[in-house]
Amino acid sequence: MKPLSLNTVTVREKWGLAECIEGCARHGIPGISPWRDVLAAMGVDAAARQIRDAGLTLTGLCRGGMFPAADAAGRAAAIEDNRRAIEEAHKLQARSLVMVCGGLPPGSKDIQGARRMVREGLETILPEARAAGVTLGLEPLHPMTCADRSVLSTLGQALDLCAALGEGVGVVLDVYHVWWDPELSHQMARAAGKIAGFHICDWLVPTTDLVFDRGMPGDGVIDISGISQMVSAAGYDGFVEVELLSRRWWAEEPDEVLRIMKERHARVV
Amino acid sequence: MKPLSLNTVTVREKWGLAECIEGCARHGIPGISPWRDVLAAMGVDAAARQIRDAGLTLTGLCRGGMFPAADAAGRAAAIEDNRRAIEEAHKLQARSLVMVCGGLPPGSKDIQGARRMVREGLETILPEARAAGVTLGLEPLHPMTCADRSVLSTLGQALDLCAALGEGVGVVLDVYHVWWDPELSHQMARAAGKIAGFHICDWLVPTTDLVFDRGMPGDGVIDISGISQMVSAAGYDGFVEVELLSRRWWAEEPDEVLRIMKERHARVV
């Protein structure tokens, strides 16, 4: 069974990074994946030390990307931010830097243009990522986030980009974003050696919000076990992160969230 | 320019079918596409007569489909309902019967199984549709509706199904459902002769509801004009329906909605 990792966004309303690290140790969760806001609050050096001292594996740093912008200054600022993210991922020895690539610039209807900005942004930062030994993990996001979060929408599209960019680039797969895709099993056959991260949560029926209504694994309709087997068949035997953006679970006591996610991980993966 | 058609769901909270027919005549909108609930309320024969008397073209009947069900009785009931829909479409001389194929049966995580039920359902009703001269218009729906409305999610998937089913089956394209698709232009090249309907509305940023927050054409981020040109290049020169499921527009005075949609149609198509 793939070992479990806590993505810190899952308990973001009640725990900072120090509490997440202690919580993982207390619950016997061997991996952690911080978002950069909680990382900044603790400081990168202190975080690296405490994560190492707790014996945790840092499975991914969330997140780089967000390349498209309305003007050159905005695009340059995005590149600068991605450089800082690479440096942080290097210091933390993160297994990958998760890339949420960005949507349309405000006011734009030019999706091809936004896709070009994503590719150009990745090409610009890739030499530095390679030099730092940081894998860029391209995460295709659900098409409902295309306008404002990610014009990278499918596994097939992410693998095409991997192939074009070459070494140092992989894909991060979240079942929430890819479960609906009729091309999923076909594309998974191309993903061997390219999977840099695997995230789980669940699709609820009904879903009441496009961003903040993800379900606890097992509470929805995604065949998580089936997708996990595909990911194994593609040669990935790394960690599985639970990443919940959910108003319902954010309101819960974090120790209870960790207890339940550990139990669900054992059942559904 | 492709002529305009009113999909009756756009004004469903304030107008029945009779008012829609009169409204189209009053605003010089030459096409209409009724949903089956307003059709049933008026009666099929009366509707056919009034639509003909008003000189309107019936561009599509919404909707058949919804094939997957948890048991054989449920699937048989869906087939029966589709048979009635074909009969109605025949009486109305509708250009197509729009197929919203259905999501996962309640409690199921078996997306492959649901896709099989869709295909088997279509195979079952196709001989009757052919005999009645009714084109089945397969409408791929946005992946965010996969769990509860349509496991048919992309144009590519719909065209594969067309090819497998043969004569009498086409695709209905709604910009809202396909605009994000990285395969869109590539798949559109396969769609020549297969497009049985074209719907427009817009993707708002932010979108606050997965079903009832569609935008008026021009108010969102979709390059409607670009997609309309692709549809023309694929040989479609039929009507363009405005189909809005929107709490905001449902609250508006319907004559005002028709006035604005007519103006937007002239501007964005």
XYZ file of C-alpha atoms in Angstrom:
538
model
C 0.000 0.000 0.000
C 1.251 3.483 -0.891
C 2.174 5.350 2.317
C 0.039 8.267 3.477
C 0.881 11.963 3.406
C -1.006 14.922 4.861
C -1.444 17.881 2.565
C -1.567 20.811 4.981
C -4.454 22.529 3.204
C -6.676 19.745 4.591
C -6.551 21.330 8.061
C -5.636 24.875 7.081
C -8.248 26.672 9.158
C -7.050 25.309 12.529
C -3.431 24.162 12.204
C -0.215 25.856 11.178
C 2.760 23.855 9.918
C 4.174 23.070 13.380
C 0.870 21.506 14.448
C 0.665 19.576 11.179
C 4.163 18.139 11.741
C 3.295 17.163 15.328
C -0.054 15.768 14.173
C 1.567 13.552 11.545
C 4.035 12.226 14.109
C 1.240 11.605 16.640
C -0.966 9.748 14.139
C 1.827 7.773 12.481
C 1.401 9.525 9.123
C 4.821 9.323 7.452
C 4.500 12.066 4.799
C 3.654 15.756 4.693
C 3.040 18.228 1.883
C 2.966 21.882 2.927
C 1.465 24.843 1.121
C 3.741 27.819 0.844
C 1.679 30.084 3.084
C 2.118 27.892 6.172
C 5.728 27.325 5.173
C 6.377 31.080 5.035
C 4.755 31.534 8.419
C 7.176 29.070 10.034
C 10.238 29.911 7.931
C 11.792 27.503 5.440
C 14.890 26.578 7.486
C 12.927 25.877 10.662
C 10.380 23.855 8.682
C 13.087 21.779 6.977
C 14.638 21.005 10.376
C 11.400 20.133 12.164
C 10.145 17.944 9.297
C 13.471 16.099 9.251
C 13.541 15.767 13.062
C 10.014 14.308 13.031
C 11.168 11.698 10.498
C 8.635 12.816 7.880
C 9.052 12.678 4.115
C 8.183 15.903 2.346
C 6.153 14.545 -0.552
C 5.473 17.769 -2.412
C 5.530 21.525 -2.054
C 2.299 23.316 -3.053
C 2.585 25.239 -5.250
C 4.276 26.926 -8.195
C 2.706 27.931 -11.497
C 0.080 30.619 -12.135
C 2.020 31.827 -15.182
C -0.562 33.664 -17.335
C -0.938 37.367 -16.685
C -2.330 40.322 -18.604
C 1.049 41.983 -19.144
C 4.782 41.310 -19.214
C 5.288 42.666 -15.701
C 2.707 40.221 -14.343
C 4.329 37.316 -16.143
C 7.779 38.342 -14.857
C 6.438 38.516 -11.302
C 5.088 34.981 -11.693
C 8.509 33.774 -12.859
C 10.152 35.394 -9.830
C 7.679 33.731 -7.502
C 8.338 30.370 -9.140
C 12.097 30.869 -8.639
C 11.509 31.363 -4.931
C 9.320 28.237 -4.866
C 12.103 26.195 -6.507
C 14.575 27.445 -3.916
C 12.196 26.495 -1.106
C 11.562 23.052 -2.606
C 15.332 22.540 -2.879
C 15.945 23.491 0.767
C 13.129 21.188 1.884
C 14.276 18.342 -0.382
C 10.686 18.101 -1.594
C 9.986 15.206 -3.946
C 8.335 17.661 -6.303
C 7.109 21.200 -6.696
C 3.422 20.951 -7.565
C 2.541 23.217 -10.481
C -0.948 24.714 -10.707
C -0.395 26.369 -14.028
C -2.930 29.199 -14.037
C -6.090 30.174 -15.897
C -6.966 32.990 -18.274
C -5.579 36.438 -17.525
C -8.347 38.785 -16.278
C -10.513 39.927 -19.180
C -9.033 37.466 -21.652
C -10.890 34.899 -23.755
C -7.701 33.643 -25.390
C -7.235 30.116 -24.075
C -4.539 29.253 -26.630
C -2.629 32.330 -25.544
C -2.883 31.306 -21.883
C -1.627 27.821 -22.749
C 1.358 29.395 -24.526
C 2.108 31.510 -21.433
C 2.086 28.349 -19.309
C 4.512 26.600 -21.607
C 6.807 29.607 -21.842
C 6.775 30.012 -18.072
C 7.730 26.376 -17.560
C 10.501 26.635 -20.165
C 11.875 29.696 -18.390
C 12.104 28.131 -14.932
C 13.059 24.598 -15.973
C 16.845 25.125 -16.113
C 16.807 26.395 -12.521
C 14.585 23.538 -11.380
C 16.952 21.037 -12.979
C 20.000 22.688 -11.407
C 18.267 22.533 -8.012
C 17.218 18.897 -8.482
C 13.546 19.868 -8.109
C 10.988 17.986 -10.232
C 8.215 20.193 -11.613
C 5.003 18.218 -11.046
C 2.396 19.402 -13.566
C -1.028 18.956 -12.057
C -3.932 18.885 -14.502
C -6.892 20.523 -12.780
C -10.579 19.773 -13.272
C -11.998 21.596 -16.328
C -14.329 23.559 -14.042
C -11.218 25.470 -12.889
C -10.058 26.287 -16.426
C -11.013 29.962 -16.394
C -9.379 30.979 -13.131
C -6.902 28.291 -12.009
C -5.607 26.011 -14.717
C -5.792 25.837 -18.487
C -3.971 22.529 -18.025
C -7.017 20.275 -17.758
C -6.228 16.665 -18.644
C -3.605 14.005 -18.052
C -3.097 13.729 -21.825
C -2.350 17.441 -22.076
C 0.063 17.253 -19.100
C 1.907 14.298 -20.644
C 2.202 16.123 -23.973
C 3.792 19.019 -22.100
C 6.119 16.626 -20.232
C 7.232 15.146 -23.535
C 7.860 18.583 -25.014
C 9.778 19.888 -21.986
C 11.905 16.810 -21.284
C 13.833 15.879 -18.163
C 12.879 17.282 -14.777
C 9.134 17.462 -15.442
C 6.474 15.011 -14.245
C 2.750 14.923 -13.554
C 0.874 15.108 -10.270
C -2.378 13.201 -10.402
C -5.342 14.061 -8.210
C -8.282 11.680 -8.569
C -10.659 14.643 -8.109
C -9.370 16.263 -11.284
C -9.119 13.230 -13.571
C -11.725 10.628 -12.545
C -14.290 11.706 -15.184
C -11.845 11.553 -18.126
C -12.785 9.017 -20.850
C -9.087 9.015 -21.856
C -7.834 8.220 -18.340
C -6.793 4.588 -18.694
C -5.434 5.164 -22.196
C -3.317 8.126 -21.058
C -2.197 6.343 -17.893
C -0.399 3.867 -20.139
C 1.779 6.795 -21.324
C 2.472 7.982 -17.768
C 5.029 5.343 -16.762
C 7.989 6.973 -15.051
C 6.314 10.384 -15.160
C 4.114 10.350 -12.048
C 5.581 12.714 -9.465
C 2.702 12.713 -6.988
C -0.700 11.183 -6.282
C -3.490 13.006 -4.448
C -6.825 11.705 -3.269
C -10.152 13.080 -2.052
C -13.650 12.397 -3.397
C -16.376 13.845 -5.609
C -19.572 14.449 -3.649
C -23.104 14.259 -5.078
C -24.301 16.939 -5.013
C -21.230 19.169 -5.120
C -22.200 22.615 -3.854
C -19.072 24.635 -4.611
C -16.558 24.526 -7.466
C -13.547 24.769 -5.132
C -14.328 24.136 -1.472
C -16.604 21.086 -1.430
C -14.290 18.132 -1.871
C -15.193 14.939 -0.068
C -13.243 12.687 2.315
C -12.001 9.618 0.390
C -14.820 7.072 0.411
C -17.652 9.596 0.783
C -18.144 10.174 -2.952
C -18.354 8.473 -6.328
C -14.706 8.210 -7.393
C -13.303 4.698 -7.812
C -10.155 5.664 -5.888
C -8.986 2.091 -5.572
C -9.249 1.555 -9.328
C -7.310 4.722 -10.138
C -4.712 3.844 -7.481
C -4.184 0.503 -9.222
C -3.687 2.280 -12.560
C -1.117 4.544 -10.907
C 0.683 1.486 -9.486
C 0.621 -0.163 -12.905
C 2.307 3.000 -14.234
C 5.142 2.270 -11.798
C 4.343 4.793 -9.082
C 4.835 3.431 -5.571
C 5.301 6.741 -3.754
C 3.104 8.474 -1.210
C -0.587 9.202 -1.510
C -1.567 12.648 -0.259
C -4.947 13.474 1.143
C -5.724 16.987 -0.070
C -9.136 18.264 0.968
C -10.384 21.739 0.213
C -13.617 21.543 2.143
C -15.531 23.953 4.335
C -17.140 20.959 6.031
C -13.830 19.310 6.996
C -12.138 22.610 7.844
C -14.755 23.071 10.563
C -13.836 19.688 12.100
C -11.290 19.066 14.890
C -7.993 18.374 12.994
C -7.058 15.328 15.097
C -10.394 13.801 14.096
C -9.722 14.642 10.416
C -6.333 12.881 10.591
C -7.840 9.851 12.329
C -10.552 9.503 9.661
C -8.262 10.091 6.707
C -5.864 7.434 8.012
C -8.709 4.946 8.317
C -10.038 5.814 4.818
C -6.557 5.564 3.323
C -6.298 2.007 4.626
C -9.718 1.191 3.182
C -9.786 2.849 -0.252
C -6.211 2.889 -1.567
C -24.749 34.398 -39.539
C -26.399 31.328 -38.042
C -30.049 32.148 -37.201
C -31.127 32.420 -33.566
C -33.249 29.990 -31.569
C -34.691 30.325 -28.074
C -34.233 27.350 -25.812
C -37.269 27.546 -23.528
C -35.296 26.751 -20.364
C -33.816 30.254 -20.682
C -37.084 31.786 -19.457
C -38.541 28.767 -17.669
C -39.508 30.510 -14.435
C -41.887 33.024 -16.053
C -43.004 31.707 -19.445
C -44.747 28.547 -20.591
C -44.473 27.335 -24.184
C -47.302 29.521 -25.546
C -45.597 32.656 -24.231
C -42.258 31.482 -25.639
C -43.812 31.004 -29.090
C -45.447 34.438 -28.965
C -42.227 35.957 -27.635
C -40.156 34.523 -30.486
C -42.651 35.874 -33.025
C -42.685 39.298 -31.339
C -38.863 39.570 -31.218
C -38.234 38.133 -34.682
C -36.448 35.055 -33.341
C -36.951 32.360 -36.002
C -36.189 29.208 -33.993
C -37.406 27.564 -30.792
C -36.254 24.574 -28.781
C -38.681 23.389 -26.115
C -38.002 21.264 -23.060
C -40.398 18.399 -22.603
C -41.980 19.740 -19.408
C -43.365 22.860 -21.112
C -44.277 20.747 -24.116
C -46.291 18.344 -21.948
C -48.058 21.259 -20.267
C -49.315 22.537 -23.628
C -49.816 19.174 -25.325
C -47.732 17.970 -28.266
C -50.346 18.445 -31.001
C -51.269 21.963 -29.935
C -47.576 22.840 -29.655
C -46.806 21.492 -33.122
C -49.664 23.555 -34.579
C -48.822 26.808 -32.792
C -45.112 26.561 -33.607
C -45.960 25.948 -37.260
C -48.538 28.756 -37.318
C -45.989 31.159 -35.852
C -43.569 30.237 -38.640
C -40.900 29.007 -36.220
C -38.380 26.240 -36.828
C -38.168 23.699 -34.049
C -34.410 23.357 -33.720
C -34.269 20.646 -31.081
C -36.304 18.878 -28.445
C -34.746 18.749 -24.946
C -34.263 16.035 -23.940
C -33.839 12.270 -24.085
C -31.165 10.164 -22.460
C -30.588 9.529 -18.749
C -30.002 5.836 -19.458
C -28.000 4.561 -16.460
C -30.027 3.207 -13.549
C -29.313 0.962 -10.586
C -31.467 -1.918 -11.837
C -33.052 -3.362 -14.973
C -36.466 -1.861 -14.177
C -34.924 1.604 -13.978
C -33.120 1.126 -17.278
C -36.311 -0.141 -18.941
C -38.224 2.896 -17.671
C -35.573 5.146 -19.214
C -35.960 3.359 -22.558
C -39.737 3.835 -22.419
C -39.308 7.524 -21.704
C -36.922 7.853 -24.632
C -39.463 6.157 -26.902
C -42.029 8.789 -25.936
C -39.469 11.525 -26.574
C -38.776 10.152 -30.070
C -42.489 10.132 -30.813
C -42.811 13.731 -29.630
C -39.788 14.814 -31.695
C -41.318 13.126 -34.740
C -44.676 14.884 -34.300
C -42.909 18.211 -33.861
C -40.554 17.597 -36.810
C -37.717 18.588 -34.508
C -34.320 18.801 -36.173
C -32.938 16.621 -33.398
C -33.682 15.047 -30.060
C -31.019 16.310 -27.664
C -29.562 13.461 -25.601
C -28.288 14.169 -22.097
C -26.995 10.697 -21.519
C -27.013 10.370 -17.734
C -24.511 10.032 -14.887
C -23.678 7.290 -12.434
C -26.567 5.319 -10.964
C -27.107 6.253 -7.289
C -24.461 4.629 -5.088
C -22.315 3.504 -8.020
C -18.636 4.282 -8.601
C -18.556 2.300 -11.854
C -18.065 4.888 -14.578
C -17.239 2.279 -17.235
C -20.467 0.493 -16.385
C -22.449 3.726 -16.712
C -20.847 4.384 -20.101
C -21.886 0.888 -21.210
C -25.471 1.572 -20.096
C -25.481 4.755 -22.179
C -24.274 2.936 -25.242
C -26.734 0.064 -24.778
C -29.587 2.519 -24.255
C -28.733 4.357 -27.466
C -28.450 1.083 -29.386
C -31.875 0.057 -28.113
C -33.711 3.207 -29.190
C -31.792 3.914 -32.394
C -33.937 1.748 -34.737
C -37.056 3.610 -33.598
C -35.366 6.975 -33.971
C -34.282 6.076 -37.498
C -37.764 4.854 -38.398
C -39.206 8.144 -37.107
C -36.612 10.240 -38.925
C -35.404 11.718 -35.625
C -31.683 12.434 -35.274
C -30.302 11.609 -31.826
C -28.087 14.565 -30.906
C -25.499 13.405 -28.371
C -24.571 16.329 -26.165
C -21.289 16.020 -24.295
C -21.745 17.766 -20.940
C -19.102 19.566 -18.885
C -17.062 17.115 -16.765
C -18.395 18.765 -13.597
C -21.739 17.089 -14.397
C -20.228 13.626 -14.849
C -21.481 12.138 -11.573
C -25.136 13.106 -11.863
C -25.950 14.161 -15.431
C -23.625 12.873 -18.116
C -20.768 10.403 -18.297
C -20.474 11.629 -21.897
C -18.008 14.459 -21.291
C -16.099 15.396 -24.437
C -16.624 15.978 -28.141
C -14.092 13.233 -28.889
C -16.054 10.728 -26.830
C -19.327 11.775 -28.514
C -17.802 11.409 -31.986
C -16.455 7.960 -31.101
C -19.977 6.983 -30.076
C -21.389 8.459 -33.326
C -18.929 6.398 -35.337
C -19.834 3.232 -33.426
C -23.599 3.771 -33.715
C -23.752 4.874 -37.345
C -26.533 6.654 -39.195
C -29.097 8.726 -37.353
C -26.763 9.945 -34.589
C -25.069 13.335 -34.367
C -23.570 15.633 -31.746
C -25.016 18.714 -30.116
C -22.317 21.195 -29.152
C -22.739 23.689 -26.329
C -19.833 26.092 -25.930
C -20.307 25.951 -22.137
C -19.502 22.248 -22.081
C -16.576 22.149 -24.519
C -14.719 25.479 -24.436
C -12.008 24.272 -22.004
C -11.122 21.129 -24.010
C -7.506 21.020 -25.265
C -8.707 18.579 -27.950
C -11.493 20.859 -29.209
C -10.064 22.064 -32.519
C -8.557 18.652 -33.270
C -11.878 16.878 -32.631
C -13.861 19.522 -34.510
C -12.044 18.394 -37.645
C -13.712 14.989 -37.194
C -17.157 16.524 -36.660
C -17.960 17.412 -40.276
C -21.491 16.336 -41.118
C -22.145 15.253 -37.539
C -23.196 18.501 -35.853
C -26.919 18.352 -35.091
C -27.165 21.445 -32.913
C -25.168 24.366 -31.542
C -25.877 26.016 -28.172
C -24.363 29.115 -26.650
C -24.139 30.798 -23.275
C -21.041 31.860 -21.332
C -18.724 30.825 -18.482
C -18.736 33.402 -15.694
C -15.791 34.170 -13.403
C -16.493 33.354 -10.662
C -19.069 30.625 -11.289
C -21.077 30.132 -8.116
C -23.133 27.044 -8.950
C -22.368 23.917 -10.968
C -25.710 23.997 -12.816
C -27.589 27.282 -12.496
C -25.000 30.003 -13.021
C -24.510 30.178 -16.766
C -23.801 33.566 -18.260
C -25.440 35.521 -21.092
C -23.275 35.227 -24.245
C -20.617 37.925 -24.023
C -20.595 38.178 -20.223
C -17.964 35.480 -19.663
C -14.656 34.120 -20.893
C -15.669 31.811 -23.735
C -14.455 32.714 -27.221
C -17.918 32.056 -28.675
C -17.071 33.637 -32.009
C -14.009 31.402 -32.382
C -15.945 28.239 -31.588
C -18.773 29.333 -33.905
C -16.233 29.652 -36.722
C -14.959 26.126 -36.004
C -18.546 24.858 -36.153
C -19.057 26.634 -39.496
C -15.813 25.138 -40.818
C -17.242 21.725 -39.856
C -20.106 22.471 -42.255
C -22.809 23.418 -39.757
C -24.922 26.359 -40.862
C -28.016 25.656 -38.759
C -29.488 27.565 -35.858
C -27.697 28.717 -32.742
C -29.701 28.217 -29.564
C -29.317 30.363 -26.492
C -29.698 28.003 -23.546
C -29.272 29.670 -20.179
C -29.717 27.867 -16.888
C -29.313 30.856 -14.625
C -31.000 32.028 -11.443
C -29.939 35.566 -12.322
C -31.585 35.541 -15.780
C -34.633 33.586 -14.604
C -35.412 36.487 -12.271
C -35.400 38.927 -15.207
C -38.391 40.014 -17.303
C -38.469 37.506 -20.238
C -38.993 40.155 -22.930
C -35.849 41.846 -21.679
C -33.977 38.505 -21.769
C -35.022 37.962 -25.402
C -34.052 41.515 -26.361
C -30.577 41.113 -24.828
C -29.957 37.632 -26.215
C -30.865 38.830 -29.692
C -28.427 41.730 -29.406
C -25.671 39.429 -28.063
C -26.301 36.868 -30.783
C -25.683 39.569 -33.393
C -22.495 40.600 -31.614
C -20.780 37.337 -30.585
C -21.733 34.718 -33.182
